[in-house]
């Protein structure tokens, strides 16, 4: 069955270390997204990509970086410049060309100690 | 700053009762309105994507309406069941921009 896989489910890192969160989809979707969720807040967009080798900053891109070398993969790196990295991170994908719902992964909970 | 408001924030409903909640969004530059259901420990699941003023969509016991002129959408659940317990998210898409803005969600608890 097609879907989105995020790994790992839980991730612990020391402060000052970069960490990369994986997101892979086999839905043949062109567009992919990274969201962050904090307690009491809605999902906030970090980065998105509508096509391979191209991506745009979302509303809270500072301290994060992404790459889109393959259609199936959209990894997110949380750098040491991100002031409050502890959060729940969700990846999503969507068909382009028309109005479509998003398909979400199951998320990665990152804790920085 | 574009804002999507959902109310109430949390709701407790007796099993078998019907319920509804609201999503408010900017009425200008409307493109689409999304509803998602997010059960604990699972991924958010798309329920509806609505584009036309006056649109009504239905999926089993769940339905949604859309008023783009006044900027609101209602989600209705008829005869609530325990499996309806979840957070319901709405999200607004402006113009043909590919980004959507999420509300904070309505957390629904079904009481046995």
Short mmCIF file of C-alpha atoms in Angstrom, two decimals:
data_model
loop_
_atom_site.label_atom_id
_atom_site.label_comp_id
_atom_site.label_asym_id
_atom_site.label_seq_id
_atom_site.Cartn_x
_atom_site.Cartn_y
_atom_site.Cartn_z
CA UNK A 1 0.00 0.00 0.00
CA UNK A 2 1.22 3.52 -0.75
CA UNK A 3 1.94 5.93 2.05
CA UNK A 4 4.39 8.19 3.82
CA UNK A 5 7.00 6.86 6.20
CA UNK A 6 8.66 9.04 8.80
CA UNK A 7 11.54 7.76 10.83
CA UNK A 8 12.39 7.51 13.58
CA UNK A 9 9.24 7.87 15.69
CA UNK A 10 11.19 9.22 18.66
CA UNK A 11 14.53 11.00 18.51
CA UNK A 12 16.73 12.35 21.28
CA UNK A 13 19.64 14.67 20.62
CA UNK A 14 22.01 16.77 22.63
CA UNK A 15 21.80 20.52 22.36
CA UNK A 16 24.07 21.89 19.65
CA UNK A 17 23.88 18.82 17.42
CA UNK A 18 22.28 18.80 14.00
CA UNK A 19 19.72 16.07 13.40
CA UNK A 20 18.00 14.85 10.22
CA UNK A 21 14.43 13.58 10.12
CA UNK A 22 13.50 11.23 7.32
CA UNK A 23 10.35 11.40 5.16
CA UNK A 24 9.74 8.97 2.29
CA UNK A 25 6.60 8.55 0.16
CA UNK A 26 5.67 6.05 -2.54
CA UNK A 27 2.48 7.82 -3.64
CA UNK A 28 4.09 9.49 -6.65
CA UNK A 29 3.13 12.87 -5.18
CA UNK A 30 5.00 15.90 -6.47
CA UNK A 31 4.53 18.16 -3.44
CA UNK A 32 5.92 17.48 0.03
CA UNK A 33 5.71 19.47 3.26
CA UNK A 34 7.18 19.66 6.75
CA UNK A 35 5.10 20.89 9.67
CA UNK A 36 5.87 21.40 13.31
CA UNK A 37 3.38 21.04 16.16
CA UNK A 38 3.83 22.56 19.61
CA UNK A 39 1.39 22.21 22.54
CA UNK A 40 -1.62 24.50 22.12
CA UNK A 41 -0.65 25.51 18.58
CA UNK A 42 -1.81 24.55 15.13
CA UNK A 43 0.46 22.89 12.60
CA UNK A 44 3.02 25.41 11.34
CA UNK A 45 4.73 25.08 7.98
CA UNK A 46 8.53 24.81 8.00
CA UNK A 47 9.43 24.08 4.36
CA UNK A 48 7.69 22.73 1.29
CA UNK A 49 8.65 21.45 -2.12
CA UNK A 50 6.45 21.23 -5.20
CA UNK A 51 8.99 19.58 -7.47
CA UNK A 52 12.33 17.79 -7.30
CA UNK A 53 15.34 20.06 -6.72
CA UNK A 54 13.16 22.98 -5.64
CA UNK A 55 11.80 24.01 -2.24
CA UNK A 56 10.44 27.10 -0.48
CA UNK A 57 10.54 28.40 3.06
CA UNK A 58 7.38 28.18 5.10
CA UNK A 59 6.41 30.36 8.04
CA UNK A 60 9.06 29.12 10.49
CA UNK A 61 12.05 28.07 8.36
CA UNK A 62 14.78 29.60 10.53
CA UNK A 63 17.11 26.95 11.93
CA UNK A 64 15.96 24.27 9.50
CA UNK A 65 17.19 23.02 6.13
CA UNK A 66 15.79 20.58 3.56
CA UNK A 67 16.73 18.89 0.31
CA UNK A 68 14.65 17.33 -2.47
CA UNK A 69 17.00 15.27 -4.59
CA UNK A 70 14.43 12.56 -5.27
CA UNK A 71 10.66 12.76 -5.70
CA UNK A 72 10.15 10.18 -2.96
CA UNK A 73 12.29 11.81 -0.27
CA UNK A 74 12.21 15.14 1.60
CA UNK A 75 14.54 15.01 4.62
CA UNK A 76 14.49 17.81 7.20
CA UNK A 77 17.62 18.84 9.10
CA UNK A 78 17.14 20.58 12.42
CA UNK A 79 20.30 22.61 12.92
CA UNK A 80 21.89 23.93 16.08
CA UNK A 81 20.60 27.38 15.04
CA UNK A 82 17.01 26.34 15.80
CA UNK A 83 16.35 27.87 19.22
CA UNK A 84 13.52 25.57 20.33
CA UNK A 85 13.89 22.29 18.41
CA UNK A 86 11.93 20.07 20.81
CA UNK A 87 8.61 19.45 19.05
CA UNK A 88 6.51 17.00 17.06
CA UNK A 89 7.33 17.04 13.33
CA UNK A 90 4.89 15.93 10.64
CA UNK A 91 5.64 15.32 6.99
CA UNK A 92 2.93 15.40 4.31
CA UNK A 93 2.59 15.01 0.56
CA UNK A 94 0.01 15.93 -2.03
CA UNK A 95 -0.76 15.61 -5.72
CA UNK A 96 -0.36 18.88 -7.61
CA UNK A 97 -2.63 20.22 -10.34
CA UNK A 98 -6.03 20.57 -8.75
CA UNK A 99 -7.52 20.52 -5.28
CA UNK A 100 -6.36 17.53 -3.26
CA UNK A 101 -6.12 16.61 0.38
CA UNK A 102 -2.80 16.02 2.07
CA UNK A 103 -1.48 12.60 3.06
CA UNK A 104 0.43 12.71 6.34
CA UNK A 105 3.11 10.58 7.91
CA UNK A 106 2.87 9.44 11.52
CA UNK A 107 5.35 12.02 12.80
CA UNK A 108 8.66 12.20 14.64
CA UNK A 109 8.89 13.48 18.19
CA UNK A 110 12.23 15.22 18.65
CA UNK A 111 13.54 15.92 22.13
CA UNK A 112 16.70 17.96 22.55
CA UNK A 113 18.36 17.73 25.94
CA UNK B 1 -1.65 37.74 9.60
CA UNK B 2 -4.02 35.09 8.28
CA UNK B 3 -5.79 33.19 11.00
CA UNK B 4 -7.93 30.08 11.04
CA UNK B 5 -10.04 29.79 14.20
CA UNK B 6 -11.70 26.62 15.39
CA UNK B 7 -14.28 26.39 18.14
CA UNK B 8 -14.75 24.96 20.58
CA UNK B 9 -11.22 23.95 21.51
CA UNK B 10 -12.50 20.82 23.25
CA UNK B 11 -15.84 19.06 23.36
CA UNK B 12 -17.29 16.14 25.34
CA UNK B 13 -20.28 14.41 23.75
CA UNK B 14 -22.35 11.48 24.95
CA UNK B 15 -22.27 8.41 22.70
CA UNK B 16 -25.23 8.51 20.36
CA UNK B 17 -25.62 12.29 20.45
CA UNK B 18 -24.97 14.47 17.43
CA UNK B 19 -22.58 17.39 17.49
CA UNK B 20 -21.02 20.09 15.37
CA UNK B 21 -18.13 22.52 15.49
CA UNK B 22 -16.91 25.53 13.58
CA UNK B 23 -13.99 26.67 11.49
CA UNK B 24 -13.64 30.40 10.69
CA UNK B 25 -11.27 31.64 8.01
CA UNK B 26 -10.56 34.81 5.98
CA UNK B 27 -13.31 35.30 3.41
CA UNK B 28 -11.06 37.06 0.90
CA UNK B 29 -8.88 35.19 -1.62
CA UNK B 30 -10.50 31.87 -0.77
CA UNK B 31 -9.36 28.81 -2.69
CA UNK B 32 -10.16 25.71 -0.63
CA UNK B 33 -11.06 24.53 2.86
CA UNK B 34 -9.78 21.20 4.20
CA UNK B 35 -11.02 19.08 7.12
CA UNK B 36 -8.85 16.38 8.71
CA UNK B 37 -9.42 13.88 11.50
CA UNK B 38 -6.42 13.13 13.72
CA UNK B 39 -6.73 10.19 16.06
CA UNK B 40 -4.22 9.74 18.84
CA UNK B 41 -1.08 7.87 17.75
CA UNK B 42 -2.17 7.95 14.10
CA UNK B 43 -1.61 10.23 11.10
CA UNK B 44 -4.09 13.00 10.26
CA UNK B 45 -6.58 11.70 7.70
CA UNK B 46 -8.25 13.86 5.06
CA UNK B 47 -12.04 14.05 5.45
CA UNK B 48 -13.11 16.73 2.98
CA UNK B 49 -11.67 19.34 0.64
CA UNK B 50 -14.27 21.95 -0.26
CA UNK B 51 -14.05 24.75 -2.78
CA UNK B 52 -17.50 26.11 -3.65
CA UNK B 53 -19.67 28.43 -1.57
CA UNK B 54 -22.66 26.48 -0.31
CA UNK B 55 -20.90 23.17 -0.82
CA UNK B 56 -21.96 20.28 1.39
CA UNK B 57 -20.00 17.04 1.64
CA UNK B 58 -20.81 13.83 3.46
CA UNK B 59 -18.82 10.76 4.50
CA UNK B 60 -20.88 8.28 6.49
CA UNK B 61 -22.10 10.03 9.65
CA UNK B 62 -19.84 13.05 9.11
CA UNK B 63 -20.79 16.01 6.95
CA UNK B 64 -19.48 19.51 6.34
CA UNK B 65 -20.83 22.75 4.95
CA UNK B 66 -19.02 25.76 3.55
CA UNK B 67 -19.82 29.47 3.46
CA UNK B 68 -17.01 31.30 1.69
CA UNK B 69 -18.76 34.70 1.71
CA UNK B 70 -18.82 34.89 5.50
CA UNK B 71 -15.77 32.69 6.05
CA UNK B 72 -16.95 29.67 8.00
CA UNK B 73 -17.40 25.93 7.73
CA UNK B 74 -19.29 23.56 10.02
CA UNK B 75 -18.46 19.92 10.62
CA UNK B 76 -21.36 17.75 11.80
CA UNK B 77 -21.20 14.29 13.34
CA UNK B 78 -24.47 12.40 13.61
CA UNK B 79 -24.93 9.73 16.30
CA UNK B 80 -21.42 9.98 17.80
CA UNK B 81 -19.51 6.74 18.32
CA UNK B 82 -16.36 6.06 20.41
CA UNK B 83 -14.29 5.86 17.24
CA UNK B 84 -15.16 9.50 16.51
CA UNK B 85 -12.92 10.59 19.40
CA UNK B 86 -10.15 12.57 17.71
CA UNK B 87 -8.89 16.06 16.97
CA UNK B 88 -10.58 17.63 13.97
CA UNK B 89 -8.43 20.09 12.04
CA UNK B 90 -9.51 22.54 9.43
CA UNK B 91 -7.11 24.25 7.03
CA UNK B 92 -7.55 27.18 4.66
CA UNK B 93 -5.92 27.53 1.24
CA UNK B 94 -5.64 31.04 -0.23
CA UNK B 95 -5.63 31.66 -3.96
CA UNK B 96 -3.83 28.89 -5.76
CA UNK B 97 -0.91 29.09 -3.35
CA UNK B 98 0.10 25.60 -2.43
CA UNK B 99 0.40 26.36 1.28
CA UNK B 100 -2.49 25.79 3.67
CA UNK B 101 -2.97 27.37 7.10
CA UNK B 102 -4.19 25.11 9.88
CA UNK B 103 -6.41 25.91 12.82
CA UNK B 104 -5.55 24.59 16.27
CA UNK B 105 -8.21 21.91 16.08
CA UNK B 106 -11.26 20.81 18.05
CA UNK B 107 -10.58 17.91 20.41
CA UNK B 108 -13.68 15.67 20.52
CA UNK B 109 -14.18 13.16 23.34
CA UNK B 110 -17.05 10.68 23.06
CA UNK B 111 -18.32 9.55 26.46
CA UNK B 112 -19.65 5.96 26.73
#
